[in-house]
Amino acid sequence: MRFIAIIILCLATSSSFAQRKGTSKTTKVLFVFDASNSMKSAFQGMTRMEGAKQLFYKFIDSLSKDKSMLFALRMYGHTVKYPPGDCNDSKLIVPFSVGNTALIKQKVKESKPKGITPIEHSLTQAANDFSDNKSTNIVILITDGIEECGGDPCRARQKLMEKGILFKPFIIGIGLSPEQIKSFECVGTYFDIESDKTFSTISNLIQQQKLNKTTVQVNLLNSTGMPKETNVNTTFIDINKKSYKYNYIHTLNMLENPDTLTIDDYPTYKVIAHTIPPVESKETKLSSGKHNIIALDAPQGYLTVNRPAGVYNYNEKIKYIVRKQNEETTLHAQGFNNAEKYIIGTYKIEILTLPRIYISNLEIEQSKTKTIQVPNAGMLTVKALESGDGCIMQKVKGRNEWVCNLNNQTIQNFYLQPGSYVAVWRSKSLKGSIYTIEKAFTITSDMLQVIEFYR
């Protein structure tokens, strides 16, 4: 069963979809009117075209009472007879101007059902009918809702959004089955045309569009439940599409409150705050035309591993690996003398010095900095007259623990943490284990130690 549907789509724009300061008071309303052959079908004792015209007159007469509104008319399916019709049969008939309401009504009155129904094409073209993005731009699509050109209103909606337009629809239809209503879920919210409240509801929503945008703030809560965490990237995920829609660096405004964003209210979102480790919200459906709050528990403190400026440190590019205390997943590889924020909790680190330094049970507390001091490295130079094989071992509580292998170069440099060591080496030309040479040495911060191996 075909049906008549009126789709009202609010197009509100912003640079990178963020809230703008100061918007124009003008509201532009573009009517996209279906004059295709299918509008000849009967509807409540009249044709669908006659019913659509009556609805159109009712809307434009009501909206034109607001003198801040400008109107335009696009029509499709109105020139090329079906069959075969023309899927490009869509044209801006009356552009935006002051005092053109009578002309628009006259053009609609003269229209007769003729062609085919290219809904996706017409909606995509509708974006070009607005001269700028400074106004509140509204599209009212009047149609029987049947796409006959293989198009998809969902794709049109996406194309408009790719141009920086927030596409906010309301659908009014007659006798839609649950399956038909579901097919328009990607387009907007359904209203039954036979309901006495539908016209007043939709008219009020249109009037509110120039005043009430759908806004959202993301509250990153600290350990006391206050929204004071900030300066982290937040990603809005469209749950249905399983892809991201927006990325924002979270900001506190001049009043130290989370910044307000104007975004598309159609998708169901999940917000991910890219803290370390990341935290995410529950699935959230925004309330249209209202201010929404999405809260995430994100209490954070700081971790830094420091050591003083030393003679050799500028040559030693060392980082340390941060993990949760009871997990092996690497959360971050962090550099020395650089504080980084982490979600409060217990962590462990592996410092990639020679030898490795392991520190466990580091408690990160709200807004506090956990600082670890590491002594500077010393430098070891190993010299030999020819290449050989060997390794460096550290003396720890009476044991020798492997640190690293020596390579085949005759001069080698190593940055080692302070401590007692032993180097073991054998020339490659000597084919017997008894020719192994062992030399003990001590490393002191910022000091050079040289050992030499000879046959």
Short mmCIF file of C-alpha atoms in Angstrom, two decimals:
data_model
loop_
_atom_site.label_atom_id
_atom_site.label_comp_id
_atom_site.label_asym_id
_atom_site.label_seq_id
_atom_site.Cartn_x
_atom_site.Cartn_y
_atom_site.Cartn_z
CA MET A 1 0.00 0.00 0.00
CA ARG A 2 1.35 3.39 -0.91
CA PHE A 3 0.96 6.27 1.47
CA ILE A 4 1.33 10.01 1.78
CA ALA A 5 4.15 11.15 4.02
CA ILE A 6 5.32 14.59 4.95
CA ILE A 7 8.93 14.60 6.03
CA ILE A 8 10.09 17.70 7.81
CA LEU A 9 13.84 17.98 7.95
CA CYS A 10 15.67 20.64 9.90
CA LEU A 11 19.06 21.46 8.46
CA ALA A 12 21.22 23.27 11.00
CA THR A 13 24.92 23.75 10.33
CA SER A 14 28.07 24.69 12.15
CA SER A 15 31.81 24.69 11.55
CA SER A 16 32.87 21.14 12.50
CA PHE A 17 29.36 20.78 13.99
CA ALA A 18 30.38 22.78 17.07
CA GLN A 19 28.13 25.42 18.57
CA ARG A 20 28.44 28.84 16.98
CA LYS A 21 28.22 32.14 18.74
CA GLY A 22 25.44 34.33 17.34
CA THR A 23 23.19 32.89 14.62
CA SER A 24 20.92 34.63 12.12
CA LYS A 25 17.27 35.06 13.09
CA THR A 26 16.15 34.13 9.57
CA THR A 27 14.57 30.73 9.05
CA LYS A 28 14.46 29.35 5.51
CA VAL A 29 11.81 26.74 4.68
CA LEU A 30 12.13 24.79 1.44
CA PHE A 31 9.05 22.81 0.36
CA VAL A 32 9.88 19.77 -1.78
CA PHE A 33 6.60 18.74 -3.41
CA ASP A 34 5.88 15.38 -5.01
CA ALA A 35 4.06 15.77 -8.35
CA SER A 36 4.67 12.23 -9.54
CA ASN A 37 2.12 9.95 -11.21
CA SER A 38 1.52 7.91 -8.03
CA MET A 39 -0.11 10.95 -6.42
CA LYS A 40 -3.19 10.29 -8.58
CA SER A 41 -4.23 7.42 -6.29
CA ALA A 42 -7.35 7.75 -4.13
CA PHE A 43 -7.14 8.95 -0.55
CA GLN A 44 -10.15 9.55 1.79
CA GLY A 45 -12.55 10.48 -1.00
CA MET A 46 -9.98 12.50 -2.95
CA THR A 47 -6.67 11.92 -4.70
CA ARG A 48 -3.39 11.91 -2.83
CA MET A 49 -2.40 15.02 -4.76
CA GLU A 50 -5.51 16.86 -3.52
CA GLY A 51 -4.86 15.71 0.05
CA ALA A 52 -1.19 16.73 -0.20
CA LYS A 53 -2.16 20.20 -1.50
CA GLN A 54 -4.56 20.71 1.41
CA LEU A 55 -1.86 19.76 3.87
CA PHE A 56 0.62 22.02 2.09
CA TYR A 57 -1.70 25.03 2.24
CA LYS A 58 -2.29 24.39 5.92
CA PHE A 59 1.42 24.31 6.67
CA ILE A 60 2.46 27.34 4.61
CA ASP A 61 -0.45 29.46 5.85
CA SER A 62 0.48 28.66 9.43
CA LEU A 63 4.22 29.17 9.00
CA SER A 64 3.92 32.37 6.94
CA LYS A 65 2.49 34.15 9.99
CA ASP A 66 6.06 34.23 11.24
CA LYS A 67 7.63 37.10 9.28
CA SER A 68 11.16 35.89 10.02
CA MET A 69 10.63 32.94 7.67
CA LEU A 70 11.52 32.80 3.98
CA PHE A 71 10.07 30.14 1.67
CA ALA A 72 11.07 28.34 -1.52
CA LEU A 73 9.56 25.53 -3.62
CA ARG A 74 11.24 22.55 -5.24
CA MET A 75 9.10 20.09 -7.20
CA TYR A 76 9.83 16.69 -8.68
CA GLY A 77 8.07 14.32 -11.07
CA HIS A 78 6.29 17.33 -12.58
CA THR A 79 7.61 17.51 -16.17
CA VAL A 80 8.29 14.07 -17.72
CA LYS A 81 5.26 11.80 -17.99
CA TYR A 82 5.37 8.30 -16.48
CA PRO A 83 6.09 5.90 -18.04
CA PRO A 84 9.00 6.17 -18.47
CA GLY A 85 9.57 9.24 -16.29
CA ASP A 86 12.93 10.83 -15.55
CA CYS A 87 14.90 10.19 -12.33
CA ASN A 88 16.47 13.63 -12.67
CA ASP A 89 13.07 15.33 -12.86
CA SER A 90 13.55 17.66 -9.89
CA LYS A 91 13.79 21.45 -10.04
CA LEU A 92 13.80 24.53 -7.83
CA ILE A 93 10.60 26.25 -9.01
CA VAL A 94 10.51 29.29 -6.70
CA PRO A 95 13.76 30.39 -4.99
CA PHE A 96 13.93 32.02 -1.59
CA SER A 97 12.70 35.60 -1.53
CA VAL A 98 10.52 37.92 0.53
CA GLY A 99 6.77 37.90 -0.21
CA ASN A 100 6.69 34.87 -2.53
CA THR A 101 4.10 32.85 -0.58
CA ALA A 102 1.29 33.51 -3.08
CA LEU A 103 3.50 32.46 -6.00
CA ILE A 104 4.47 29.23 -4.26
CA LYS A 105 0.82 28.40 -3.53
CA GLN A 106 -0.07 29.15 -7.16
CA LYS A 107 2.63 26.81 -8.49
CA VAL A 108 1.43 24.01 -6.19
CA LYS A 109 -2.20 24.64 -7.22
CA GLU A 110 -1.25 24.32 -10.92
CA SER A 111 0.75 21.12 -10.45
CA LYS A 112 -0.61 17.83 -11.78
CA PRO A 113 0.64 14.27 -11.11
CA LYS A 114 2.82 13.26 -14.04
CA GLY A 115 6.24 11.66 -13.56
CA ILE A 116 8.38 9.42 -11.38
CA THR A 117 9.49 9.74 -7.71
CA PRO A 118 13.25 10.44 -7.20
CA ILE A 119 13.31 11.05 -3.43
CA GLU A 120 17.03 10.59 -2.80
CA HIS A 121 17.99 12.79 -5.77
CA SER A 122 15.58 15.54 -4.72
CA LEU A 123 16.75 15.59 -1.11
CA THR A 124 20.37 15.71 -2.20
CA GLN A 125 19.63 18.59 -4.59
CA ALA A 126 17.69 20.38 -1.86
CA ALA A 127 20.93 21.12 -0.01
CA ASN A 128 22.01 23.29 -2.95
CA ASP A 129 18.87 25.44 -2.75
CA PHE A 130 20.14 27.24 0.36
CA SER A 131 22.53 30.09 -0.39
CA ASP A 132 24.37 29.78 2.92
CA ASN A 133 24.48 27.93 6.22
CA LYS A 134 23.89 30.94 8.46
CA SER A 135 20.13 30.49 8.75
CA THR A 136 18.08 27.74 10.32
CA ASN A 137 17.37 25.78 7.15
CA ILE A 138 14.25 23.58 7.04
CA VAL A 139 13.08 21.19 4.35
CA ILE A 140 9.47 20.00 4.19
CA LEU A 141 9.12 17.07 1.84
CA ILE A 142 5.56 16.20 0.77
CA THR A 143 5.40 12.81 -0.93
CA ASP A 144 3.67 9.46 -1.10
CA GLY A 145 6.92 8.04 0.18
CA ILE A 146 7.70 5.57 -2.62
CA GLU A 147 11.23 5.88 -4.07
CA GLU A 148 10.99 4.79 -7.70
CA CYS A 149 14.54 5.46 -8.89
CA GLY A 150 16.48 2.98 -6.82
CA GLY A 151 17.43 5.72 -4.40
CA ASP A 152 17.66 5.61 -0.64
CA PRO A 153 16.61 8.54 1.60
CA CYS A 154 19.16 7.30 4.14
CA ARG A 155 21.94 7.93 1.63
CA ALA A 156 20.54 11.40 0.92
CA ARG A 157 20.61 12.13 4.60
CA GLN A 158 24.23 11.02 4.78
CA LYS A 159 25.20 13.16 1.79
CA LEU A 160 23.65 16.22 3.39
CA MET A 161 25.52 15.52 6.61
CA GLU A 162 28.78 15.17 4.66
CA LYS A 163 28.22 18.74 3.49
CA GLY A 164 28.09 19.83 7.11
CA ILE A 165 24.30 19.77 7.45
CA LEU A 166 22.46 18.30 10.41
CA PHE A 167 19.48 16.52 8.96
CA LYS A 168 16.59 16.31 11.46
CA PRO A 169 13.40 14.71 10.11
CA PHE A 170 9.80 14.25 11.21
CA ILE A 171 7.60 11.92 9.14
CA ILE A 172 3.82 12.19 8.84
CA GLY A 173 2.16 9.28 7.07
CA ILE A 174 -1.15 7.55 6.42
CA GLY A 175 -1.80 3.89 7.16
CA LEU A 176 1.81 2.81 7.38
CA SER A 177 2.35 -0.78 8.39
CA PRO A 178 5.00 -1.48 11.05
CA GLU A 179 7.31 -2.65 8.25
CA GLN A 180 6.80 0.59 6.30
CA ILE A 181 7.41 2.70 9.38
CA LYS A 182 10.58 0.75 10.09
CA SER A 183 11.86 1.48 6.57
CA PHE A 184 11.90 5.18 7.49
CA GLU A 185 13.73 4.77 10.79
CA CYS A 186 16.93 6.08 9.21
CA VAL A 187 15.06 9.19 8.05
CA GLY A 188 13.27 10.32 11.18
CA THR A 189 10.38 10.12 13.65
CA TYR A 190 6.93 8.96 12.51
CA PHE A 191 3.67 10.82 13.17
CA ASP A 192 0.22 9.55 12.14
CA ILE A 193 -1.53 12.08 9.89
CA GLU A 194 -4.92 10.96 11.18
CA SER A 195 -4.07 12.04 14.73
CA ASP A 196 -5.68 15.32 15.79
CA LYS A 197 -2.45 16.32 17.54
CA THR A 198 -0.13 15.70 14.62
CA PHE A 199 -0.46 19.08 12.91
CA SER A 200 -0.14 21.11 16.11
CA THR A 201 2.78 18.97 17.26
CA ILE A 202 4.69 19.30 14.01
CA SER A 203 3.92 23.02 13.66
CA ASN A 204 5.26 23.62 17.15
CA LEU A 205 8.37 21.59 16.42
CA ILE A 206 9.03 23.62 13.26
CA GLN A 207 8.63 26.86 15.18
CA GLN A 208 11.03 25.59 17.81
CA GLN A 209 13.74 24.68 15.32
CA LYS A 210 14.98 28.25 15.06
CA LEU A 211 15.11 28.51 18.86
CA ASN A 212 15.90 25.04 20.13
CA LYS A 213 18.75 23.00 18.74
CA THR A 214 19.64 19.58 20.03
CA THR A 215 22.69 20.07 22.20
CA VAL A 216 24.84 17.82 24.31
CA GLN A 217 27.55 18.16 26.89
CA VAL A 218 29.86 15.37 27.98
CA ASN A 219 30.54 15.34 31.71
CA LEU A 220 33.83 13.66 32.58
CA LEU A 221 33.35 13.00 36.27
CA ASN A 222 36.13 13.03 38.84
CA SER A 223 36.20 10.86 41.97
CA THR A 224 33.70 13.16 43.74
CA GLY A 225 31.24 13.00 40.84
CA MET A 226 31.98 16.53 39.61
CA PRO A 227 32.40 17.19 35.83
CA LYS A 228 35.88 18.66 36.14
CA GLU A 229 37.98 16.28 34.05
CA THR A 230 38.77 17.63 30.56
CA ASN A 231 41.28 18.08 27.70
CA VAL A 232 40.84 14.59 26.30
CA ASN A 233 39.54 13.48 22.91
CA THR A 234 35.95 12.23 22.94
CA THR A 235 34.58 10.15 20.07
CA PHE A 236 30.86 9.88 19.29
CA ILE A 237 30.07 6.44 17.83
CA ASP A 238 26.91 5.86 15.77
CA ILE A 239 25.78 2.53 17.23
CA ASN A 240 23.67 1.53 14.23
CA LYS A 241 26.40 2.27 11.68
CA LYS A 242 29.14 1.03 14.02
CA SER A 243 31.32 3.94 12.97
CA TYR A 244 32.40 7.24 14.45
CA LYS A 245 30.59 10.49 13.64
CA TYR A 246 32.45 13.15 15.60
CA ASN A 247 35.72 13.72 17.41
CA TYR A 248 36.02 16.58 19.88
CA ILE A 249 38.77 17.59 22.28
CA HIS A 250 36.78 17.92 25.48
CA THR A 251 36.81 21.48 26.80
CA LEU A 252 35.66 23.36 29.87
CA ASN A 253 34.20 26.76 28.98
CA MET A 254 34.92 30.10 30.65
CA LEU A 255 32.63 29.12 33.52
CA GLU A 256 34.53 25.86 34.00
CA ASN A 257 31.56 23.86 32.74
CA PRO A 258 31.74 21.23 29.96
CA ASP A 259 31.40 22.78 26.51
CA THR A 260 28.06 22.54 24.70
CA LEU A 261 27.93 20.85 21.29
CA THR A 262 25.23 20.99 18.61
CA ILE A 263 25.03 17.60 16.89
CA ASP A 264 22.70 15.39 14.89
CA ASP A 265 20.08 13.95 17.23
CA TYR A 266 19.03 11.01 15.05
CA PRO A 267 21.70 8.37 15.83
CA THR A 268 22.00 6.36 19.00
CA TYR A 269 25.42 7.25 20.35
CA LYS A 270 28.10 5.78 22.51
CA VAL A 271 30.76 8.23 23.65
CA ILE A 272 34.33 7.08 24.21
CA ALA A 273 36.67 9.28 26.23
CA HIS A 274 40.24 8.46 25.20
CA THR A 275 41.68 8.58 28.67
CA ILE A 276 44.31 6.01 29.68
CA PRO A 277 42.73 3.52 29.72
CA PRO A 278 39.66 4.70 27.74
CA VAL A 279 36.19 4.89 29.29
CA GLU A 280 32.88 4.81 27.46
CA SER A 281 29.26 5.77 28.06
CA LYS A 282 26.13 3.67 27.80
CA GLU A 283 24.20 3.78 24.53
CA THR A 284 22.39 7.12 24.47
CA LYS A 285 19.49 8.46 22.40
CA LEU A 286 19.42 12.27 22.46
CA SER A 287 16.20 14.15 23.20
CA SER A 288 15.39 16.29 20.16
CA GLY A 289 15.42 20.05 20.66
CA LYS A 290 16.75 19.76 24.21
CA HIS A 291 20.03 19.97 26.06
CA ASN A 292 21.39 16.50 26.79
CA ILE A 293 24.05 15.39 29.25
CA ILE A 294 26.21 12.30 28.81
CA ALA A 295 28.23 11.44 31.90
CA LEU A 296 31.29 9.20 32.12
CA ASP A 297 33.29 8.25 35.19
CA ALA A 298 36.78 9.48 34.33
CA PRO A 299 38.67 10.34 37.56
CA GLN A 300 42.34 10.87 36.74
CA GLY A 301 45.70 11.46 38.34
CA TYR A 302 49.22 11.81 36.95
CA LEU A 303 52.20 9.51 36.56
CA THR A 304 55.73 10.60 35.75
CA VAL A 305 59.13 8.92 35.85
CA ASN A 306 61.87 11.50 36.24
CA ARG A 307 65.63 11.64 36.32
CA PRO A 308 67.93 14.65 36.32
CA ALA A 309 69.65 15.97 33.24
CA GLY A 310 72.84 13.98 32.80
CA VAL A 311 75.90 13.69 30.62
CA TYR A 312 74.62 10.75 28.60
CA ASN A 313 70.83 11.00 28.88
CA TYR A 314 70.39 13.01 25.69
CA ASN A 315 71.71 10.01 23.74
CA GLU A 316 69.52 7.50 25.54
CA LYS A 317 65.95 7.57 24.18
CA ILE A 318 64.24 5.60 26.93
CA LYS A 319 60.54 5.04 27.51
CA TYR A 320 58.61 2.99 30.00
CA ILE A 321 55.59 0.73 29.51
CA VAL A 322 52.52 1.29 31.66
CA ARG A 323 50.06 -1.52 32.45
CA LYS A 324 47.24 -2.10 34.91
CA GLN A 325 48.55 -3.96 37.95
CA ASN A 326 46.90 -7.30 37.17
CA GLU A 327 46.89 -7.07 33.38
CA GLU A 328 49.51 -7.51 30.67
CA THR A 329 47.94 -5.22 28.07
CA THR A 330 50.17 -2.25 27.29
CA LEU A 331 48.29 0.99 27.96
CA HIS A 332 50.97 3.47 27.06
CA ALA A 333 54.68 3.89 26.31
CA GLN A 334 55.68 7.06 28.10
CA GLY A 335 58.86 9.13 28.07
CA PHE A 336 60.89 10.36 31.02
CA ASN A 337 60.17 13.72 32.69
CA ASN A 338 56.71 13.91 31.17
CA ALA A 339 53.58 13.70 33.34
CA GLU A 340 50.66 11.81 31.78
CA LYS A 341 47.10 11.42 33.08
CA TYR A 342 45.66 8.00 33.94
CA ILE A 343 42.34 6.81 35.29
CA ILE A 344 42.80 6.39 39.04
CA GLY A 345 43.79 2.86 40.09
CA THR A 346 46.79 0.58 40.55
CA TYR A 347 49.44 0.27 37.84
CA LYS A 348 52.83 -1.26 37.14
CA ILE A 349 55.60 -0.03 34.87
CA GLU A 350 58.49 -1.56 32.95
CA ILE A 351 61.27 0.98 32.33
CA LEU A 352 63.21 0.07 29.21
CA THR A 353 66.64 0.86 30.59
CA LEU A 354 69.57 -1.57 30.64
CA PRO A 355 68.86 -3.48 32.73
CA ARG A 356 65.07 -3.26 32.84
CA ILE A 357 63.48 -1.66 35.92
CA TYR A 358 60.14 -3.08 37.11
CA ILE A 359 57.96 -1.20 39.60
CA SER A 360 54.57 -2.50 40.77
CA ASN A 361 51.62 -1.32 42.86
CA LEU A 362 51.72 2.32 41.79
CA GLU A 363 48.58 4.02 43.07
CA ILE A 364 47.26 6.82 40.87
CA GLU A 365 45.04 9.15 42.90
CA GLN A 366 42.61 11.88 41.89
CA SER A 367 44.46 15.01 40.68
CA LYS A 368 47.70 13.90 42.33
CA THR A 369 51.01 13.15 40.64
CA LYS A 370 52.79 9.85 41.29
CA THR A 371 56.49 10.54 40.74
CA ILE A 372 59.20 7.90 40.35
CA GLN A 373 62.85 8.95 40.44
CA VAL A 374 65.35 6.95 38.38
CA PRO A 375 69.13 7.53 38.58
CA ASN A 376 71.02 8.60 35.50
CA ALA A 377 72.76 6.03 33.37
CA GLY A 378 76.48 5.64 33.06
CA MET A 379 78.27 4.77 29.83
CA LEU A 380 80.17 1.58 29.13
CA THR A 381 82.60 1.31 26.23
CA VAL A 382 83.73 -2.20 25.28
CA LYS A 383 86.85 -2.46 23.12
CA ALA A 384 88.38 -5.49 21.42
CA LEU A 385 91.04 -6.07 18.76
CA GLU A 386 88.74 -8.36 16.81
CA SER A 387 85.11 -9.43 16.75
CA GLY A 388 83.81 -11.90 19.26
CA ASP A 389 80.79 -13.15 21.18
CA GLY A 390 79.71 -12.30 24.68
CA CYS A 391 77.24 -10.66 27.02
CA ILE A 392 76.85 -8.27 29.94
CA MET A 393 75.46 -9.52 33.25
CA GLN A 394 74.46 -7.63 36.39
CA LYS A 395 75.38 -8.79 39.87
CA VAL A 396 72.18 -8.93 41.94
CA LYS A 397 72.19 -10.44 45.44
CA GLY A 398 74.94 -12.90 44.64
CA ARG A 399 73.51 -13.88 41.24
CA ASN A 400 74.49 -12.86 37.73
CA GLU A 401 71.45 -11.79 35.70
CA TRP A 402 71.67 -11.39 31.94
CA VAL A 403 71.35 -7.81 30.68
CA CYS A 404 72.22 -7.87 26.97
CA ASN A 405 74.48 -9.51 24.42
CA LEU A 406 77.64 -8.04 22.93
CA ASN A 407 77.76 -7.75 19.16
CA ASN A 408 80.60 -8.36 16.68
CA GLN A 409 81.86 -4.78 16.55
CA THR A 410 85.27 -4.02 18.03
CA ILE A 411 84.01 -0.87 19.78
CA GLN A 412 80.60 -0.92 21.47
CA ASN A 413 78.81 1.57 23.70
CA PHE A 414 76.07 0.83 26.26
CA TYR A 415 74.05 3.01 28.63
CA LEU A 416 73.68 1.09 31.88
CA GLN A 417 71.99 1.87 35.17
CA PRO A 418 74.33 2.22 38.17
CA GLY A 419 75.41 -1.10 39.63
CA SER A 420 77.93 -3.94 39.58
CA TYR A 421 78.37 -5.89 36.35
CA VAL A 422 80.47 -8.49 34.63
CA ALA A 423 81.25 -8.73 30.92
CA VAL A 424 81.99 -12.12 29.37
CA TRP A 425 83.68 -12.40 25.94
CA ARG A 426 85.49 -14.80 23.60
CA SER A 427 87.19 -14.01 20.31
CA LYS A 428 85.55 -15.61 17.29
CA SER A 429 88.91 -16.84 16.04
CA LEU A 430 89.48 -18.90 19.17
CA LYS A 431 87.55 -22.17 19.00
CA GLY A 432 87.59 -23.16 22.62
CA SER A 433 85.49 -22.20 25.67
CA ILE A 434 88.63 -21.95 27.77
CA TYR A 435 89.48 -18.73 25.93
CA THR A 436 86.51 -16.96 27.53
CA ILE A 437 87.46 -13.71 29.26
CA GLU A 438 85.45 -12.31 32.18
CA LYS A 439 85.79 -8.78 33.49
CA ALA A 440 83.94 -7.21 36.40
CA PHE A 441 83.17 -3.48 36.44
CA THR A 442 81.03 -0.89 38.15
CA ILE A 443 78.74 1.69 36.52
CA THR A 444 78.22 5.09 38.13
CA SER A 445 75.71 7.71 36.98
CA ASP A 446 77.14 10.10 34.37
CA MET A 447 80.53 8.38 34.39
CA LEU A 448 82.34 6.55 31.60
CA GLN A 449 83.66 3.01 32.15
CA VAL A 450 85.96 1.37 29.60
CA ILE A 451 86.84 -2.31 29.46
CA GLU A 452 89.13 -3.96 26.89
CA PHE A 453 89.20 -7.55 25.67
CA TYR A 454 92.32 -9.03 24.15
CA ARG A 455 93.30 -12.54 23.11
#
